[in-house]
CSV table of N, CA and C and ligand atoms in Angstrom, one decimal:
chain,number,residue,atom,x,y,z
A,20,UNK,N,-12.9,-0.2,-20.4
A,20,UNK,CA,-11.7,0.1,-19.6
A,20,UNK,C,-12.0,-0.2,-18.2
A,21,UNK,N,-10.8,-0.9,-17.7
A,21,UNK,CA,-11.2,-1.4,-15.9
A,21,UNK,C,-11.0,0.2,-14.9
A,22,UNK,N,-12.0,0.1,-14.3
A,22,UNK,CA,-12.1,1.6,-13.2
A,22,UNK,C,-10.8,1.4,-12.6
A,23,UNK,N,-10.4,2.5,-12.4
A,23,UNK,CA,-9.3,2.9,-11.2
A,23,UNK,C,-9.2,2.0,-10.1
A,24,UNK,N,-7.8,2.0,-9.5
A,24,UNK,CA,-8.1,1.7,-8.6
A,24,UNK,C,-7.1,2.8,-7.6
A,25,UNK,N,-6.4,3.3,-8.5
A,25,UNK,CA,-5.5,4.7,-7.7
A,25,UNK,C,-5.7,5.8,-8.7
A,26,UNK,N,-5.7,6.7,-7.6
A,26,UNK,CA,-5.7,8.3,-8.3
A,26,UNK,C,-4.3,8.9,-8.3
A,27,UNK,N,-3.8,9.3,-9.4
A,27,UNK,CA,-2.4,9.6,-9.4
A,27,UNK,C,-2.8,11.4,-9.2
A,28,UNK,N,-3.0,12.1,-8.2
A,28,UNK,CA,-3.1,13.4,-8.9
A,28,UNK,C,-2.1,14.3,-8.3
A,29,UNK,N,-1.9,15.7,-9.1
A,29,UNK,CA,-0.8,17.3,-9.3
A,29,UNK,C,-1.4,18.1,-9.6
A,30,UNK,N,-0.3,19.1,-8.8
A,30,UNK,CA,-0.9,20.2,-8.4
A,30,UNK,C,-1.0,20.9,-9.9
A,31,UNK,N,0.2,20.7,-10.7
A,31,UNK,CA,-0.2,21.4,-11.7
A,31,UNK,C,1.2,20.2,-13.0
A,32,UNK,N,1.1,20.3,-14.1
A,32,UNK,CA,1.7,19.7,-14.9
A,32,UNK,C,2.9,19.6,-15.0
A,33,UNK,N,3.6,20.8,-14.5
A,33,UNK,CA,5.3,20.9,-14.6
A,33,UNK,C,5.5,19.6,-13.5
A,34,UNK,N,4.4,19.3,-12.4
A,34,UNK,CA,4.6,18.2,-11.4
A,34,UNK,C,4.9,16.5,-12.2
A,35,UNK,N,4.9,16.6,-13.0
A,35,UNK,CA,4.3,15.5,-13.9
A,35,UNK,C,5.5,14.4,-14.1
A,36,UNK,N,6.8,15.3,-14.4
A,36,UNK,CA,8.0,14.3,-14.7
A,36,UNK,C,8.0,13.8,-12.7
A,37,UNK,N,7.7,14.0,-11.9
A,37,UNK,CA,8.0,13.8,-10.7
A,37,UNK,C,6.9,12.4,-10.6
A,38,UNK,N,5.7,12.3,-11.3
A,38,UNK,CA,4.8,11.4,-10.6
A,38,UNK,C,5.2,10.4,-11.9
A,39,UNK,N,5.7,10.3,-12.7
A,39,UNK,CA,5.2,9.7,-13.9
A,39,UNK,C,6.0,8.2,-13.5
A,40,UNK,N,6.9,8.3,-12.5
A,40,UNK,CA,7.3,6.9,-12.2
A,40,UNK,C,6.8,6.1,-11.6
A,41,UNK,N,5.2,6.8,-10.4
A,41,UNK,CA,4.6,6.0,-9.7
A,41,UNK,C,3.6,5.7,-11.1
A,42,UNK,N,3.4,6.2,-11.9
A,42,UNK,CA,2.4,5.3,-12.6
A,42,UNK,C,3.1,4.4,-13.8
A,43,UNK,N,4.3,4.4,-14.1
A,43,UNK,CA,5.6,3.5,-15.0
A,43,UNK,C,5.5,2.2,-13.7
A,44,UNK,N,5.2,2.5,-12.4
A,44,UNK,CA,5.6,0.7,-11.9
A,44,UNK,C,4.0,0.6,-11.3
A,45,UNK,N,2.9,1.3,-11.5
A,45,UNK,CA,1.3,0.9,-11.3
A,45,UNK,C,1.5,0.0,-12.8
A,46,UNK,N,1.8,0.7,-13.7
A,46,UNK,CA,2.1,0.0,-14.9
A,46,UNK,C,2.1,-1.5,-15.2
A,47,UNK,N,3.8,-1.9,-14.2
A,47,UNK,CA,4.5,-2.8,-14.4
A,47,UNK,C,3.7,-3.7,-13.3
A,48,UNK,N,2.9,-3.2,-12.1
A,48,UNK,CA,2.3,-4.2,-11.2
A,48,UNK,C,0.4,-4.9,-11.5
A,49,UNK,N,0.3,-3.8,-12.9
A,49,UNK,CA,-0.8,-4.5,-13.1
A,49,UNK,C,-2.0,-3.4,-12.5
A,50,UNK,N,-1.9,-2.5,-11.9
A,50,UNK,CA,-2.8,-1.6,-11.5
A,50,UNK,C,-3.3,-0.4,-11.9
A,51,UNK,N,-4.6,-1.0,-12.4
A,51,UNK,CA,-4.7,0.6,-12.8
A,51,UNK,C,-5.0,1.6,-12.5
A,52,UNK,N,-5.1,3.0,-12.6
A,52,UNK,CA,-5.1,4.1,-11.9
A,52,UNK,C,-5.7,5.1,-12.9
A,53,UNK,N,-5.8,6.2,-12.4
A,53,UNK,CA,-6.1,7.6,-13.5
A,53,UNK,C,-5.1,8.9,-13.1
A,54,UNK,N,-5.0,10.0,-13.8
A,54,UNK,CA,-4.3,10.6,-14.0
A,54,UNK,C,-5.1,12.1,-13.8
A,55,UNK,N,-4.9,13.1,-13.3
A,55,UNK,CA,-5.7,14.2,-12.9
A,55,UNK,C,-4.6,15.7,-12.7
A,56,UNK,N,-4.9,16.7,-13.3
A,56,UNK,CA,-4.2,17.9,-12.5
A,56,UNK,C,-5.4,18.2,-11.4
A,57,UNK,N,-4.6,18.6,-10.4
A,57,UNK,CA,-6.1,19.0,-9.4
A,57,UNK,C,-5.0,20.1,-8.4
A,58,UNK,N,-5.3,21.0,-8.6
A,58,UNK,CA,-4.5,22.4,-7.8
A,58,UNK,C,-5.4,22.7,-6.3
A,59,UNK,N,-4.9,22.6,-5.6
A,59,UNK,CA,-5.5,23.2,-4.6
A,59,UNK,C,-5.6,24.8,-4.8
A,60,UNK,N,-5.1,25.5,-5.3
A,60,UNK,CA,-5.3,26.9,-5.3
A,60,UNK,C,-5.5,27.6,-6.5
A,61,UNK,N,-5.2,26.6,-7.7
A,61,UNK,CA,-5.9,27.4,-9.2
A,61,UNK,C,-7.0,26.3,-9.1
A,62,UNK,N,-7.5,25.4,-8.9
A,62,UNK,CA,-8.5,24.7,-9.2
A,62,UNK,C,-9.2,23.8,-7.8
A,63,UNK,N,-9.4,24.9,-6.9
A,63,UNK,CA,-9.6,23.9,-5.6
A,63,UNK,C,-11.3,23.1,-5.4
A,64,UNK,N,-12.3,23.7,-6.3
A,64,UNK,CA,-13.4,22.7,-6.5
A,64,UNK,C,-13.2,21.7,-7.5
A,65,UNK,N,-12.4,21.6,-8.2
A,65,UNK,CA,-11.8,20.3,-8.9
A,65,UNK,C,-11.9,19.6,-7.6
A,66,UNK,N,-10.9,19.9,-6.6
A,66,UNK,CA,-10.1,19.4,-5.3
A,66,UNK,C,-11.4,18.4,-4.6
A,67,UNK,N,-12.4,19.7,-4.2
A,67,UNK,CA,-13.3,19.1,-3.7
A,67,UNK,C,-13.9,18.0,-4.0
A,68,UNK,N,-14.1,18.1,-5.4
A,68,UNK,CA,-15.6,17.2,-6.0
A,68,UNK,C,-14.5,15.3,-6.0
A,69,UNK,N,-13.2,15.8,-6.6
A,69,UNK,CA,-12.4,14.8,-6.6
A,69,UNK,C,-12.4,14.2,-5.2
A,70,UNK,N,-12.2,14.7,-4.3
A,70,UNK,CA,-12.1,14.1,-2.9
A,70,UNK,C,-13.6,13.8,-2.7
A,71,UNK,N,-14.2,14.4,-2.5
A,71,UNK,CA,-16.1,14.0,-2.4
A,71,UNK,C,-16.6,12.7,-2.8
A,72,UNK,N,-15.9,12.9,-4.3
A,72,UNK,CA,-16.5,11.2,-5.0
A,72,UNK,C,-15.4,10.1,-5.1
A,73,UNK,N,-14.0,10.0,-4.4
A,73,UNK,CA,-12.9,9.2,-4.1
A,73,UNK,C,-13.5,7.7,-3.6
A,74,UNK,N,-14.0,7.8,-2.8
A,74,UNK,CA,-14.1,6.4,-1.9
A,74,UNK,C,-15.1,5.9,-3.0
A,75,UNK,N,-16.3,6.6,-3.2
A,75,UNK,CA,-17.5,5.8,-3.8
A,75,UNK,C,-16.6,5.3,-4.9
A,76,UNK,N,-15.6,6.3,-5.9
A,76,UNK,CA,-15.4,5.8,-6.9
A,76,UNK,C,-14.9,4.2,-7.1
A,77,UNK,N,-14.6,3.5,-5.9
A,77,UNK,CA,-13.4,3.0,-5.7
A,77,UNK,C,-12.4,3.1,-5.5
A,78,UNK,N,-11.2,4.2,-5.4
A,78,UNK,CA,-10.3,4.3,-5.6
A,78,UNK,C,-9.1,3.9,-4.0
A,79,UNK,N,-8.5,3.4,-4.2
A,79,UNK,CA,-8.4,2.3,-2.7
A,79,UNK,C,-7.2,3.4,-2.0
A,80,UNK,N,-6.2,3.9,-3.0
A,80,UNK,CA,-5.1,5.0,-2.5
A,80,UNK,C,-5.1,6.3,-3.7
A,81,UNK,N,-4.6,7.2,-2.9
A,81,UNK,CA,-5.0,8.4,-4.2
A,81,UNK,C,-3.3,9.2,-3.8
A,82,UNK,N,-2.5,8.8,-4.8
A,82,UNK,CA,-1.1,9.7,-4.5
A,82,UNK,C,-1.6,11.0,-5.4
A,83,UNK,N,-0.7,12.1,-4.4
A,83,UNK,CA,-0.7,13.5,-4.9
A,83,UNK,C,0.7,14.1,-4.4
A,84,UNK,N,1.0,14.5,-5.5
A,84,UNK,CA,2.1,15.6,-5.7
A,84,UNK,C,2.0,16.8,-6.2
A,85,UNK,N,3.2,17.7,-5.5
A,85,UNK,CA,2.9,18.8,-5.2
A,85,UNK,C,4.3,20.0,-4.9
A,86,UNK,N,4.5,20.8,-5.5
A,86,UNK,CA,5.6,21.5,-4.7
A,86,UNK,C,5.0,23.0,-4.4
A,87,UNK,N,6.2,23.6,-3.9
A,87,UNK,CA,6.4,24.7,-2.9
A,87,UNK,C,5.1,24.8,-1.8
A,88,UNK,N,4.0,25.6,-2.2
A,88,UNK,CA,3.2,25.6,-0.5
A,88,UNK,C,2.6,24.5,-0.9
A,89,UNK,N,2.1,23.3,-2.0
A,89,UNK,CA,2.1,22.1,-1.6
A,89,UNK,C,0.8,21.6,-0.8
A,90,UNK,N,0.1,22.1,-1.1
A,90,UNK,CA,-1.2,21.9,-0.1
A,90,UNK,C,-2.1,20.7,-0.5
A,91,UNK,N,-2.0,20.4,-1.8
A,91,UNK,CA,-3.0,19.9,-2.4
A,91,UNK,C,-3.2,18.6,-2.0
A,92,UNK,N,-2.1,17.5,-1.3
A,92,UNK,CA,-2.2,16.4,-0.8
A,92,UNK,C,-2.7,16.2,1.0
A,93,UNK,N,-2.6,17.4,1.4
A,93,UNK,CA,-3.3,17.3,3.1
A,93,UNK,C,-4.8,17.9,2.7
A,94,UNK,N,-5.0,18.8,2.1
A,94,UNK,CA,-6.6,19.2,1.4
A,94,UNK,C,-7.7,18.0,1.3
A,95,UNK,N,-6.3,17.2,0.1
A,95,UNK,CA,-7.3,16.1,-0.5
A,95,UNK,C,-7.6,15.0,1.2
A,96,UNK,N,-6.4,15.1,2.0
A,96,UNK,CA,-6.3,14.0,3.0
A,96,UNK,C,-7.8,14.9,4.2
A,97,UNK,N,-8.2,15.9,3.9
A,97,UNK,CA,-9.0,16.6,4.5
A,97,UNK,C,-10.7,16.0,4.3
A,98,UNK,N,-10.5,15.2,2.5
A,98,UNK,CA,-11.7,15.9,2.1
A,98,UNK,C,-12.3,14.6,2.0
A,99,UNK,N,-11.3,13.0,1.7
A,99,UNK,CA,-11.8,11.5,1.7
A,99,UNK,C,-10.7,11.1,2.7
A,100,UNK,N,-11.6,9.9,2.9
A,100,UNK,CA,-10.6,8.6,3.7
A,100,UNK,C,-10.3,8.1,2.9
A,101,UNK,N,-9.8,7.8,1.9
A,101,UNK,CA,-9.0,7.0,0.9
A,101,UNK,C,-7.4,7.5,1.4
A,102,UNK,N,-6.9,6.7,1.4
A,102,UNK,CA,-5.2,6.7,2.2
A,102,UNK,C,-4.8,8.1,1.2
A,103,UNK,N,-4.1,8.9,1.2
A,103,UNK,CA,-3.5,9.7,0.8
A,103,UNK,C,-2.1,9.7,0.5
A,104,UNK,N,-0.9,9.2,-0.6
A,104,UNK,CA,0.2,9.4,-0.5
A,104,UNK,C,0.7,10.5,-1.1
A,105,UNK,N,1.6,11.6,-0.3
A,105,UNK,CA,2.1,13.2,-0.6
A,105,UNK,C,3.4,12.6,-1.2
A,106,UNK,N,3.4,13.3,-2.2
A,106,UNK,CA,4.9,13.4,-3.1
A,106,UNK,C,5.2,14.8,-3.0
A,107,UNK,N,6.2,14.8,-2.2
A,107,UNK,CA,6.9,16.5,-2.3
A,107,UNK,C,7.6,16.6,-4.0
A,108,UNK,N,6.8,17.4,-4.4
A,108,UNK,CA,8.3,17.8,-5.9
A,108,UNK,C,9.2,18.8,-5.7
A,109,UNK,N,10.5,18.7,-6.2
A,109,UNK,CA,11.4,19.3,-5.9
A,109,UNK,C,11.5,20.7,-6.5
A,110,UNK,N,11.8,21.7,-5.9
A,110,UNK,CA,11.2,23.1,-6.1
A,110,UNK,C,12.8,23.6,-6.5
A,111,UNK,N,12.5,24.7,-7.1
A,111,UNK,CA,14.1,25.3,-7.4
A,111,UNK,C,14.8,26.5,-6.9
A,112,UNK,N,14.1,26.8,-5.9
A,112,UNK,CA,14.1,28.1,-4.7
A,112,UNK,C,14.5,27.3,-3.8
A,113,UNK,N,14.0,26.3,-3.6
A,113,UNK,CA,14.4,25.7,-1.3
A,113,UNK,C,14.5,24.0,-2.1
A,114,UNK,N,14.6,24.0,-3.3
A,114,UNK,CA,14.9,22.5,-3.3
A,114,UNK,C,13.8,21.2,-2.9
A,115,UNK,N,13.0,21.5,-2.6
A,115,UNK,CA,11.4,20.7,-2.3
A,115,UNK,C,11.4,20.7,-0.8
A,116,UNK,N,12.9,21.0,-0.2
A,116,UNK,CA,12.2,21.3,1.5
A,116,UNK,C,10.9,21.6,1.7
A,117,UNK,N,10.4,22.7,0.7
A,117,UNK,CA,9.2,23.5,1.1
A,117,UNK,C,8.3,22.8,1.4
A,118,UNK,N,8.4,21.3,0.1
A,118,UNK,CA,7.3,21.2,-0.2
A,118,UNK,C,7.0,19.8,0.7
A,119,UNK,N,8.6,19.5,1.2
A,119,UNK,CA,8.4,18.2,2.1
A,119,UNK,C,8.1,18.6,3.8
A,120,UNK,N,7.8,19.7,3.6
A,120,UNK,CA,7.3,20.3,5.1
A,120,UNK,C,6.5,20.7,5.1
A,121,UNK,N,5.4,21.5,4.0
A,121,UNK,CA,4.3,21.5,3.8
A,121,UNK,C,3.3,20.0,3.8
A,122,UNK,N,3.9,19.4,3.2
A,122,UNK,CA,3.3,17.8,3.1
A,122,UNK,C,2.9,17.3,4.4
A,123,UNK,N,4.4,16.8,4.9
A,123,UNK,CA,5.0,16.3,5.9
A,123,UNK,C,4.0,16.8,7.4
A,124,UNK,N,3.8,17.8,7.5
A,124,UNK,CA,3.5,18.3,8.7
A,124,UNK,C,1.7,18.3,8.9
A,125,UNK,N,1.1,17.5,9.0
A,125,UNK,CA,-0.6,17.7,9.2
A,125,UNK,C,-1.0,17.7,10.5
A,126,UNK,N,-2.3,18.1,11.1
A,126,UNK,CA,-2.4,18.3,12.1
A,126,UNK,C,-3.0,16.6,12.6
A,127,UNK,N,-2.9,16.6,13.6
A,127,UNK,CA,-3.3,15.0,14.6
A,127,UNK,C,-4.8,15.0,13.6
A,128,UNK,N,-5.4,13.8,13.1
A,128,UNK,CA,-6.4,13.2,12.7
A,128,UNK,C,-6.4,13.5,11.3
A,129,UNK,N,-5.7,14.1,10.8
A,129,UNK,CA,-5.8,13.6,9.2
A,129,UNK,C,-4.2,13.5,8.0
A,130,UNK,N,-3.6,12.4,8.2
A,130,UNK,CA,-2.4,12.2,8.4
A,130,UNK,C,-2.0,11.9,6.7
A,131,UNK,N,-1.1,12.4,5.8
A,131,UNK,CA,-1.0,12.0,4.7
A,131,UNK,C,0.4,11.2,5.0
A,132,UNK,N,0.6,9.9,4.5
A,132,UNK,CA,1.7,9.3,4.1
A,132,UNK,C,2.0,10.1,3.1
A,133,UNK,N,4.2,10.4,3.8
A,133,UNK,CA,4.7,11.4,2.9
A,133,UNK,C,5.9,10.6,2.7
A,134,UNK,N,6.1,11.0,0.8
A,134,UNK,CA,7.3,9.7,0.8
A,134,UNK,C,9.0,11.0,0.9
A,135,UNK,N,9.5,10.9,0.4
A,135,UNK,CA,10.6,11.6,0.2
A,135,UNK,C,10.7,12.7,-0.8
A,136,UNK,N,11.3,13.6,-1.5
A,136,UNK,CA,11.6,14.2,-2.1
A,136,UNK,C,11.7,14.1,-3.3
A,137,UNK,N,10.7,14.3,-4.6
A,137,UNK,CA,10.9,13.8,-5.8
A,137,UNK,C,10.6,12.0,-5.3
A,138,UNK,N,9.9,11.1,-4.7
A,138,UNK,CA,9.7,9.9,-4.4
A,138,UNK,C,8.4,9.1,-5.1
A,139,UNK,N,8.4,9.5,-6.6
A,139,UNK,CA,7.5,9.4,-7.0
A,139,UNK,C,7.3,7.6,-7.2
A,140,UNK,N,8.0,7.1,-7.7
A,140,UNK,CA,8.2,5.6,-7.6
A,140,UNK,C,7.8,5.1,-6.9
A,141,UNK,N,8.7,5.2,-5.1
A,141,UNK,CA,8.1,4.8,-3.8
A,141,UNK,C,6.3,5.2,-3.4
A,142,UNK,N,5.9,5.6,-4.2
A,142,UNK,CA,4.4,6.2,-3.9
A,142,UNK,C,3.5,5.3,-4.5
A,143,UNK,N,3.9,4.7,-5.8
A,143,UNK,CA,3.4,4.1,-6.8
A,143,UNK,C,3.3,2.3,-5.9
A,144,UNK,N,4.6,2.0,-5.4
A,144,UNK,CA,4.9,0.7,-4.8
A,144,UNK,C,3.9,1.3,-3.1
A,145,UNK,N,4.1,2.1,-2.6
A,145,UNK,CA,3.1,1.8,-1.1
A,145,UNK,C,1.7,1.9,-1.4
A,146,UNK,N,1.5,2.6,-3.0
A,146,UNK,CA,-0.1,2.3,-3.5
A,146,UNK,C,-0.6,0.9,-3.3
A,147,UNK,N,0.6,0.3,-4.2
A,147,UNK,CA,0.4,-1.0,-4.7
A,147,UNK,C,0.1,-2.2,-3.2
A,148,UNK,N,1.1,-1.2,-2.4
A,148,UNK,CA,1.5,-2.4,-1.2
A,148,UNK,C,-0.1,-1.9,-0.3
A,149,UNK,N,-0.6,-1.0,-0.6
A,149,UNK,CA,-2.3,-0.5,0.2
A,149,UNK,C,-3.2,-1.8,-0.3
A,150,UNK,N,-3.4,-1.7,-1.9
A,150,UNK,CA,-4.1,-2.2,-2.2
A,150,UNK,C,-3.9,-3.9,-1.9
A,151,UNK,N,-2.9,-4.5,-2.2
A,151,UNK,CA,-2.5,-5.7,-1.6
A,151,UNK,C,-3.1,-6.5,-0.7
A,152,UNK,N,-3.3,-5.5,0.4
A,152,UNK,CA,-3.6,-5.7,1.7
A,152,UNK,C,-5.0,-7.1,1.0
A,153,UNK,N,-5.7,-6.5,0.6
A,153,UNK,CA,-7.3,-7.2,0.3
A,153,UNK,C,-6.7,-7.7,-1.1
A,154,UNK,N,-5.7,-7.7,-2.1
A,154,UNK,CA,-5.7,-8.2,-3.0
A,154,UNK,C,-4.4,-9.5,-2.9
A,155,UNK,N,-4.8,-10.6,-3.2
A,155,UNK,CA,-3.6,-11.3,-2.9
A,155,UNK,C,-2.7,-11.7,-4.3
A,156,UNK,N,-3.9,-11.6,-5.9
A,156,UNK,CA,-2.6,-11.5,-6.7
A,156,UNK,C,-1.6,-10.8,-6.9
A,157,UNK,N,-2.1,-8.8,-6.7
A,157,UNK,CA,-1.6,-8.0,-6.7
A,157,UNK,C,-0.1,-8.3,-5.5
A,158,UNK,N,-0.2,-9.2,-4.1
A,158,UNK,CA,0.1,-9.6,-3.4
A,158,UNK,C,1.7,-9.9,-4.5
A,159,UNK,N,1.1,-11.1,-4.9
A,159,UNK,CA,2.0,-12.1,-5.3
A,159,UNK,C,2.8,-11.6,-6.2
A,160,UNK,N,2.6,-10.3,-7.1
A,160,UNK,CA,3.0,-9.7,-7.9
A,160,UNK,C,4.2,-8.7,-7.2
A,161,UNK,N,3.5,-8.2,-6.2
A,161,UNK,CA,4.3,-7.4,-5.8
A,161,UNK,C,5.9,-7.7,-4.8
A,162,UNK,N,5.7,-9.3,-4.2
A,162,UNK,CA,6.5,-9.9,-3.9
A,162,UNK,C,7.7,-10.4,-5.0
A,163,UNK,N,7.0,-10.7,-6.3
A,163,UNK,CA,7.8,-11.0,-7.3
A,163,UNK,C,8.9,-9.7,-7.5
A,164,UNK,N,8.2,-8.7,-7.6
A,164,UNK,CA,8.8,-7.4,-8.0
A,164,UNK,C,9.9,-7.0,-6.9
A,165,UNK,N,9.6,-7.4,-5.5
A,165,UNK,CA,10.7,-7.3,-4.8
A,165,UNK,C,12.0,-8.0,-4.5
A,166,UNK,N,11.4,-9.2,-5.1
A,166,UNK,CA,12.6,-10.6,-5.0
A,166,UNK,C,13.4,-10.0,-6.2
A,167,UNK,N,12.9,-9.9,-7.3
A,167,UNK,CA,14.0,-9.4,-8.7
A,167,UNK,C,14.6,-8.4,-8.3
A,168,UNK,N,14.2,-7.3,-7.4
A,168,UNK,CA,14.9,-6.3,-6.8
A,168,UNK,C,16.3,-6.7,-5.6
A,169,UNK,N,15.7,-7.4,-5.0
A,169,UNK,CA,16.9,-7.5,-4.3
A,169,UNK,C,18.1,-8.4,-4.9
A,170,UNK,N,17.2,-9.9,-6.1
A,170,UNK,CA,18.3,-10.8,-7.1
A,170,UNK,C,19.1,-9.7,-7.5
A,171,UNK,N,18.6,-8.5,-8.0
A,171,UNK,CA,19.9,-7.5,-8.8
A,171,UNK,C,20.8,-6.5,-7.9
A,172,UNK,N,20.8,-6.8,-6.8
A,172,UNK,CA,21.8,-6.1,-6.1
A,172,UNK,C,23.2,-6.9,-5.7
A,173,UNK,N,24.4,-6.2,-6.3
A,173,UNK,CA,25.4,-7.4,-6.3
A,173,UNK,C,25.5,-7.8,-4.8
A,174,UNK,N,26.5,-8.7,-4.4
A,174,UNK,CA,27.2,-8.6,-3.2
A,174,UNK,C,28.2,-7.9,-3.1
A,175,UNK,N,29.4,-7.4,-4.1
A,175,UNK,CA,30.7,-6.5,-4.2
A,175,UNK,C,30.4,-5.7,-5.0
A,176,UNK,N,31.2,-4.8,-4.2
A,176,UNK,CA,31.1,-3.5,-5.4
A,176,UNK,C,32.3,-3.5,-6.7
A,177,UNK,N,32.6,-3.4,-7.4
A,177,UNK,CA,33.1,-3.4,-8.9
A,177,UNK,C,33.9,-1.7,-8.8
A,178,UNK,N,34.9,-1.6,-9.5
A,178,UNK,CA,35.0,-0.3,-10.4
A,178,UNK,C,34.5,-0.2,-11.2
A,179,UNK,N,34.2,0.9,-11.1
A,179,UNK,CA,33.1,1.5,-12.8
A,179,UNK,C,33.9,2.8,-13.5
B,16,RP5,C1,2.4,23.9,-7.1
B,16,RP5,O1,3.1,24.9,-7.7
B,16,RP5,C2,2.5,22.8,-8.1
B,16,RP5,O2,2.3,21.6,-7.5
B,16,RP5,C3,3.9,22.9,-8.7
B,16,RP5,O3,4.8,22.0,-8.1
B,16,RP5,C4,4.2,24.4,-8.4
B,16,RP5,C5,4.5,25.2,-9.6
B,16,RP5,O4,3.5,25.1,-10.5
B,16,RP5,P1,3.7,25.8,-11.9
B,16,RP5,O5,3.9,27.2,-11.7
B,16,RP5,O6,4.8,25.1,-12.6
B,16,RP5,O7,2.4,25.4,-12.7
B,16,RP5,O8,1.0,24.2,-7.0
């Protein structure tokens, strides 16, 4: 099996329909990744050891999602330099505000890329667009995936 090259990890399982689309287009771009619950507050030496052994592992971006206090993706951005991307999940009390302001807000010097609310897809594609940087098939791949994106956008809108 080829090592990782992204960490998809959640706070806890119910998070799961939220991330499952950044690893459906890691999928589709050819990148592999791993899959992890890692809780900052039921399992926070998980947290640690995960963040501890990140960079050695190779892992080039590590997305984490998370809702209400949501900690688990500025922890992890605490604990490696591997880029960090925060997926707020959408919560059913405050709607993921909670959790896109718990994310969202780090102090100066350890900064998590936070995508939007429920932005699990977008997390998967700025993974892809990290690793790029140094990979130029993944490169080429990922340009392809943009062009077909934009071929399918009409120019007029239709009734539907
Ligand atoms: C957070 O608490 C998790 O990231 C999840 O979004 C939320 C609720 O977790 P469960 O009670 O569904 O396990 O830590």
């Amino acid at each position: 099996m080829a090592e990782p090259r992204v960490g998809i990890i959640m706070g806890s399982q119910s998070d799961w329909p939220t991330l499952k689309p950044a690893a459906e287009i890691l999928d589709e771009l050819g990148v592999t990744y791993e899959m992890r619950i890692v809780s900052a507050h039921r399992t926070p030496d998980r947290l640690w050891d995960y963040g501890k052994s990140a960079a050695a592992r190779g892992l080039g971006a590590i997305i984490a999602g998370a809702g209400g206090a949501a900690h688990l993706p500025g922890m992890m951005a605490s604990k490696t330099r591997v880029p960090v991307i925060g997926v707020p999940v959408e919560t059913r009390a405050l709607g993921g505000v909670d959790s896109l302001y718990s994310i969202v807000q780090m102090p100066r010097g350890f900064p998590v890329a936070t995508m939007a609310i429920g932005g699990g897809m977008n997390a998967g594609l700025m993974a892809a667009a990290i690793l790029a940087v140094s990979d130029d098939a993944l490169g080429t791949r990922l340009d392809a995936w943009r062009e077909a994106l934009s071929a399918s956008i009409p120019e007029e809108p239709v009734d539907e």
